[in-house]
Structure formats: C-alpha cells, structure tokens
Amino acid sequence: MQSKVRSVRVPPEIETIDLPGLIRECARHLRDLESASLLKTQGNADAAEALLRARQTDLGRRVGKLVWEAGKRAQNNR
C-alpha cells in the first residue's frame, strides 16, 4: 500500500543553495568522466582511474562547500 505525503519539509540549506554553482560542478564532473572514458579507450586505464578517484573526491568537497555556504546564509536570514 502506498503512503500519501501531506507536506514536505525542505531544509533551509536547500532553499538558499547556489544552484548555478552546483550545476557548474556537475558539468565539470561530467567533462571529467568523458576525459576518463577517452583515456580508457586510448589504453590508459590507470590514468582514467586516477582521474575518476581524484574528481569524485573533489566533487564531494566542492558540493559540500556549497551546502555549507547555503547553511550559513540560511542561519543569517533567520
């Protein structure tokens, strides 16, 4: 049986997040995925794996910073 939701609570961080910045970070990540795929098809699997590991860590750090900044803005707006 499905449950119906009457309301959804949105964390204040989400309301104030820099969406263009988040989109830029995702676009950079997608470009790096393309680069890694190209490296792998060219026979350089080690470099492709290293690029993916580095960029995944970097993406998490950058998105985390965007959420942290949004949280600060949300606290200042209260």
mmCIF file of N, CA and C in Angstrom:
data_model
loop_
_atom_site.group_PDB
_atom_site.id
_atom_site.type_symbol
_atom_site.label_atom_id
_atom_site.label_comp_id
_atom_site.label_asym_id
_atom_site.label_seq_id
_atom_site.Cartn_x
_atom_site.Cartn_y
_atom_site.Cartn_z
ATOM 1 N N MET A 1 0.842 -1.177 0.000
ATOM 2 C CA MET A 1 0.000 0.000 0.000
ATOM 3 C C MET A 1 0.894 1.249 0.000
ATOM 4 N N GLN A 2 0.534 2.228 -0.803
ATOM 5 C CA GLN A 2 1.306 3.454 -0.874
ATOM 6 C C GLN A 2 0.854 4.444 0.186
ATOM 7 N N SER A 3 1.816 5.185 0.685
ATOM 8 C CA SER A 3 1.507 6.239 1.652
ATOM 9 C C SER A 3 1.422 7.570 0.928
ATOM 10 N N LYS A 4 0.542 8.419 1.397
ATOM 11 C CA LYS A 4 0.448 9.764 0.837
ATOM 12 C C LYS A 4 1.154 10.731 1.769
ATOM 13 N N VAL A 5 1.884 11.631 1.185
ATOM 14 C CA VAL A 5 2.600 12.633 1.960
ATOM 15 C C VAL A 5 1.802 13.926 1.911
ATOM 16 N N ARG A 6 1.566 14.491 3.064
ATOM 17 C CA ARG A 6 0.789 15.727 3.128
ATOM 18 C C ARG A 6 1.674 16.968 3.013
ATOM 19 N N SER A 7 2.892 16.861 3.453
ATOM 20 C CA SER A 7 3.791 18.012 3.354
ATOM 21 C C SER A 7 5.229 17.522 3.271
ATOM 22 N N VAL A 8 6.041 18.359 2.732
ATOM 23 C CA VAL A 8 7.462 18.049 2.601
ATOM 24 C C VAL A 8 8.240 19.184 3.256
ATOM 25 N N ARG A 9 9.171 18.821 4.117
ATOM 26 C CA ARG A 9 9.990 19.834 4.777
ATOM 27 C C ARG A 9 11.283 19.981 3.993
ATOM 28 N N VAL A 10 11.590 21.190 3.627
ATOM 29 C CA VAL A 10 12.802 21.480 2.875
ATOM 30 C C VAL A 10 13.800 22.120 3.832
ATOM 31 N N PRO A 11 14.983 21.521 3.965
ATOM 32 C CA PRO A 11 15.975 22.129 4.845
ATOM 33 C C PRO A 11 16.344 23.533 4.360
ATOM 34 N N PRO A 12 16.630 24.434 5.265
ATOM 35 C CA PRO A 12 16.968 25.811 4.865
ATOM 36 C C PRO A 12 18.170 25.873 3.921
ATOM 37 N N GLU A 13 19.092 24.910 4.044
ATOM 38 C CA GLU A 13 20.260 24.911 3.176
ATOM 39 C C GLU A 13 19.864 24.764 1.711
ATOM 40 N N ILE A 14 18.848 23.973 1.461
ATOM 41 C CA ILE A 14 18.410 23.728 0.093
ATOM 42 C C ILE A 14 17.745 24.974 -0.494
ATOM 43 N N GLU A 15 17.057 25.721 0.339
ATOM 44 C CA GLU A 15 16.378 26.921 -0.147
ATOM 45 C C GLU A 15 17.355 27.997 -0.593
ATOM 46 N N THR A 16 18.549 28.021 -0.018
ATOM 47 C CA THR A 16 19.493 29.101 -0.311
ATOM 48 C C THR A 16 20.734 28.630 -1.064
ATOM 49 N N ILE A 17 20.729 27.391 -1.562
ATOM 50 C CA ILE A 17 21.924 26.865 -2.222
ATOM 51 C C ILE A 17 22.145 27.576 -3.561
ATOM 52 N N ASP A 18 23.393 27.700 -3.938
ATOM 53 C CA ASP A 18 23.800 28.318 -5.193
ATOM 54 C C ASP A 18 23.604 27.305 -6.320
ATOM 55 N N LEU A 19 22.414 27.297 -6.921
ATOM 56 C CA LEU A 19 22.112 26.308 -7.961
ATOM 57 C C LEU A 19 23.017 26.435 -9.190
ATOM 58 N N PRO A 20 23.300 27.644 -9.685
ATOM 59 C CA PRO A 20 24.233 27.733 -10.820
ATOM 60 C C PRO A 20 25.611 27.154 -10.481
ATOM 61 N N GLY A 21 26.077 27.366 -9.265
ATOM 62 C CA GLY A 21 27.355 26.794 -8.838
ATOM 63 C C GLY A 21 27.305 25.278 -8.793
ATOM 64 N N LEU A 22 26.200 24.744 -8.311
ATOM 65 C CA LEU A 22 26.028 23.289 -8.254
ATOM 66 C C LEU A 22 25.991 22.693 -9.664
ATOM 67 N N ILE A 23 25.309 23.375 -10.568
ATOM 68 C CA ILE A 23 25.241 22.912 -11.956
ATOM 69 C C ILE A 23 26.620 22.955 -12.600
ATOM 70 N N ARG A 24 27.389 24.011 -12.335
ATOM 71 C CA ARG A 24 28.761 24.101 -12.870
ATOM 72 C C ARG A 24 29.617 22.942 -12.397
ATOM 73 N N GLU A 25 29.521 22.604 -11.113
ATOM 74 C CA GLU A 25 30.313 21.498 -10.574
ATOM 75 C C GLU A 25 29.916 20.175 -11.215
ATOM 76 N N CYS A 26 28.629 19.974 -11.421
ATOM 77 C CA CYS A 26 28.176 18.736 -12.073
ATOM 78 C C CYS A 26 28.653 18.684 -13.526
ATOM 79 N N ALA A 27 28.628 19.815 -14.211
ATOM 80 C CA ALA A 27 29.096 19.855 -15.600
ATOM 81 C C ALA A 27 30.588 19.545 -15.672
ATOM 82 N N ARG A 28 31.365 20.085 -14.740
ATOM 83 C CA ARG A 28 32.801 19.779 -14.700
ATOM 84 C C ARG A 28 33.025 18.288 -14.479
ATOM 85 N N HIS A 29 32.250 17.730 -13.589
ATOM 86 C CA HIS A 29 32.381 16.302 -13.292
ATOM 87 C C HIS A 29 32.057 15.463 -14.533
ATOM 88 N N LEU A 30 31.020 15.842 -15.258
ATOM 89 C CA LEU A 30 30.663 15.108 -16.470
ATOM 90 C C LEU A 30 31.764 15.207 -17.527
ATOM 91 N N ARG A 31 32.385 16.396 -17.650
ATOM 92 C CA ARG A 31 33.503 16.535 -18.590
ATOM 93 C C ARG A 31 34.664 15.635 -18.189
ATOM 94 N N ASP A 32 34.917 15.540 -16.899
ATOM 95 C CA ASP A 32 35.992 14.668 -16.433
ATOM 96 C C ASP A 32 35.669 13.197 -16.673
ATOM 97 N N LEU A 33 34.405 12.833 -16.557
ATOM 98 C CA LEU A 33 34.004 11.458 -16.878
ATOM 99 C C LEU A 33 34.269 11.161 -18.353
ATOM 100 N N GLU A 34 33.977 12.141 -19.209
ATOM 101 C CA GLU A 34 34.270 11.976 -20.631
ATOM 102 C C GLU A 34 35.767 11.813 -20.864
ATOM 103 N N SER A 35 36.564 12.642 -20.187
ATOM 104 C CA SER A 35 38.014 12.553 -20.334
ATOM 105 C C SER A 35 38.527 11.195 -19.871
ATOM 106 N N ALA A 36 37.998 10.713 -18.770
ATOM 107 C CA ALA A 36 38.415 9.406 -18.259
ATOM 108 C C ALA A 36 38.040 8.297 -19.235
ATOM 109 N N SER A 37 36.870 8.415 -19.824
ATOM 110 C CA SER A 37 36.443 7.423 -20.807
ATOM 111 C C SER A 37 37.373 7.434 -22.013
ATOM 112 N N LEU A 38 37.757 8.613 -22.449
ATOM 113 C CA LEU A 38 38.681 8.738 -23.575
ATOM 114 C C LEU A 38 40.043 8.139 -23.229
ATOM 115 N N LEU A 39 40.538 8.428 -22.029
ATOM 116 C CA LEU A 39 41.809 7.852 -21.594
ATOM 117 C C LEU A 39 41.749 6.329 -21.599
ATOM 118 N N LYS A 40 40.627 5.818 -21.106
ATOM 119 C CA LYS A 40 40.487 4.360 -21.034
ATOM 120 C C LYS A 40 40.460 3.734 -22.430
ATOM 121 N N THR A 41 39.756 4.362 -23.375
ATOM 122 C CA THR A 41 39.700 3.812 -24.733
ATOM 123 C C THR A 41 41.046 3.912 -25.435
ATOM 124 N N GLN A 42 41.879 4.858 -24.995
ATOM 125 C CA GLN A 42 43.212 5.004 -25.575
ATOM 126 C C GLN A 42 44.211 4.056 -24.922
ATOM 127 N N GLY A 43 43.744 3.238 -23.996
ATOM 128 C CA GLY A 43 44.599 2.244 -23.367
ATOM 129 C C GLY A 43 45.289 2.694 -22.095
ATOM 130 N N ASN A 44 44.877 3.818 -21.548
ATOM 131 C CA ASN A 44 45.500 4.328 -20.330
ATOM 132 C C ASN A 44 44.512 4.208 -19.162
ATOM 133 N N ALA A 45 44.203 2.984 -18.789
ATOM 134 C CA ALA A 45 43.206 2.723 -17.753
ATOM 135 C C ALA A 45 43.638 3.239 -16.383
ATOM 136 N N ASP A 46 44.933 3.187 -16.088
ATOM 137 C CA ASP A 46 45.416 3.671 -14.788
ATOM 138 C C ASP A 46 45.179 5.171 -14.634
ATOM 139 N N ALA A 47 45.467 5.924 -15.682
ATOM 140 C CA ALA A 47 45.247 7.376 -15.637
ATOM 141 C C ALA A 47 43.761 7.684 -15.534
ATOM 142 N N ALA A 48 42.934 6.913 -16.241
ATOM 143 C CA ALA A 48 41.487 7.122 -16.174
ATOM 144 C C ALA A 48 40.977 6.886 -14.763
ATOM 145 N N GLU A 49 41.436 5.817 -14.137
ATOM 146 C CA GLU A 49 41.006 5.506 -12.759
ATOM 147 C C GLU A 49 41.463 6.571 -11.782
ATOM 148 N N ALA A 50 42.692 7.042 -11.944
ATOM 149 C CA ALA A 50 43.217 8.090 -11.059
ATOM 150 C C ALA A 50 42.415 9.377 -11.212
ATOM 151 N N LEU A 51 42.084 9.735 -12.448
ATOM 152 C CA LEU A 51 41.285 10.940 -12.687
ATOM 153 C C LEU A 51 39.917 10.812 -12.035
ATOM 154 N N LEU A 52 39.284 9.664 -12.182
ATOM 155 C CA LEU A 52 37.966 9.465 -11.581
ATOM 156 C C LEU A 52 38.012 9.560 -10.063
ATOM 157 N N ARG A 53 38.998 8.914 -9.454
ATOM 158 C CA ARG A 53 39.097 8.968 -7.985
ATOM 159 C C ARG A 53 39.318 10.392 -7.494
ATOM 160 N N ALA A 54 40.217 11.106 -8.168
ATOM 161 C CA ALA A 54 40.517 12.480 -7.745
ATOM 162 C C ALA A 54 39.307 13.385 -7.914
ATOM 163 N N ARG A 55 38.621 13.258 -9.016
ATOM 164 C CA ARG A 55 37.490 14.146 -9.276
ATOM 165 C C ARG A 55 36.280 13.814 -8.414
ATOM 166 N N GLN A 56 36.074 12.552 -8.062
ATOM 167 C CA GLN A 56 34.957 12.219 -7.185
ATOM 168 C C GLN A 56 35.162 12.845 -5.818
ATOM 169 N N THR A 57 36.374 12.773 -5.323
ATOM 170 C CA THR A 57 36.687 13.396 -4.036
ATOM 171 C C THR A 57 36.517 14.905 -4.123
ATOM 172 N N ASP A 58 37.006 15.484 -5.213
ATOM 173 C CA ASP A 58 36.914 16.925 -5.403
ATOM 174 C C ASP A 58 35.464 17.378 -5.530
ATOM 175 N N LEU A 59 34.654 16.615 -6.271
ATOM 176 C CA LEU A 59 33.245 16.962 -6.429
ATOM 177 C C LEU A 59 32.551 16.960 -5.071
ATOM 178 N N GLY A 60 32.798 15.937 -4.264
ATOM 179 C CA GLY A 60 32.185 15.879 -2.936
ATOM 180 C C GLY A 60 32.578 17.058 -2.067
ATOM 181 N N ARG A 61 33.838 17.440 -2.135
ATOM 182 C CA ARG A 61 34.313 18.580 -1.347
ATOM 183 C C ARG A 61 33.665 19.879 -1.817
ATOM 184 N N ARG A 62 33.590 20.062 -3.130
ATOM 185 C CA ARG A 62 33.013 21.304 -3.669
ATOM 186 C C ARG A 62 31.516 21.411 -3.399
ATOM 187 N N VAL A 63 30.790 20.314 -3.558
ATOM 188 C CA VAL A 63 29.350 20.325 -3.284
ATOM 189 C C VAL A 63 29.117 20.520 -1.786
ATOM 190 N N GLY A 64 29.943 19.874 -0.979
ATOM 191 C CA GLY A 64 29.846 20.074 0.468
ATOM 192 C C GLY A 64 30.040 21.527 0.854
ATOM 193 N N LYS A 65 30.972 22.193 0.188
ATOM 194 C CA LYS A 65 31.215 23.615 0.464
ATOM 195 C C LYS A 65 30.006 24.453 0.063
ATOM 196 N N LEU A 66 29.381 24.135 -1.070
ATOM 197 C CA LEU A 66 28.178 24.866 -1.484
ATOM 198 C C LEU A 66 27.058 24.699 -0.457
ATOM 199 N N VAL A 67 26.886 23.494 0.063
ATOM 200 C CA VAL A 67 25.849 23.246 1.068
ATOM 201 C C VAL A 67 26.199 23.973 2.366
ATOM 202 N N TRP A 68 27.473 23.957 2.740
ATOM 203 C CA TRP A 68 27.898 24.652 3.961
ATOM 204 C C TRP A 68 27.638 26.155 3.838
ATOM 205 N N GLU A 69 27.980 26.733 2.689
ATOM 206 C CA GLU A 69 27.745 28.164 2.472
ATOM 207 C C GLU A 69 26.249 28.478 2.502
ATOM 208 N N ALA A 70 25.441 27.590 1.925
ATOM 209 C CA ALA A 70 23.992 27.791 1.948
ATOM 210 C C ALA A 70 23.473 27.741 3.381
ATOM 211 N N GLY A 71 24.025 26.843 4.186
ATOM 212 C CA GLY A 71 23.626 26.759 5.589
ATOM 213 C C GLY A 71 23.949 28.028 6.354
ATOM 214 N N LYS A 72 25.117 28.606 6.060
ATOM 215 C CA LYS A 72 25.474 29.873 6.707
ATOM 216 C C LYS A 72 24.513 30.977 6.311
ATOM 217 N N ARG A 73 24.159 31.015 5.007
ATOM 218 C CA ARG A 73 23.212 32.039 4.548
ATOM 219 C C ARG A 73 21.848 31.838 5.203
ATOM 220 N N ALA A 74 21.431 30.598 5.339
ATOM 221 C CA ALA A 74 20.126 30.310 5.950
ATOM 222 C C ALA A 74 20.104 30.755 7.404
ATOM 223 N N GLN A 75 21.224 30.545 8.120
ATOM 224 C CA GLN A 75 21.286 30.974 9.518
ATOM 225 C C GLN A 75 21.275 32.488 9.633
ATOM 226 N N ASN A 76 21.929 33.163 8.706
ATOM 227 C CA ASN A 76 21.969 34.627 8.736
ATOM 228 C C ASN A 76 20.623 35.245 8.386
ATOM 229 N N ASN A 77 19.793 34.518 7.644
ATOM 230 C CA ASN A 77 18.488 35.042 7.232
ATOM 231 C C ASN A 77 17.406 34.802 8.277
ATOM 232 N N ARG A 78 17.719 34.081 9.339
ATOM 233 C CA ARG A 78 16.692 33.795 10.361
ATOM 234 C C ARG A 78 16.445 34.982 11.237
#
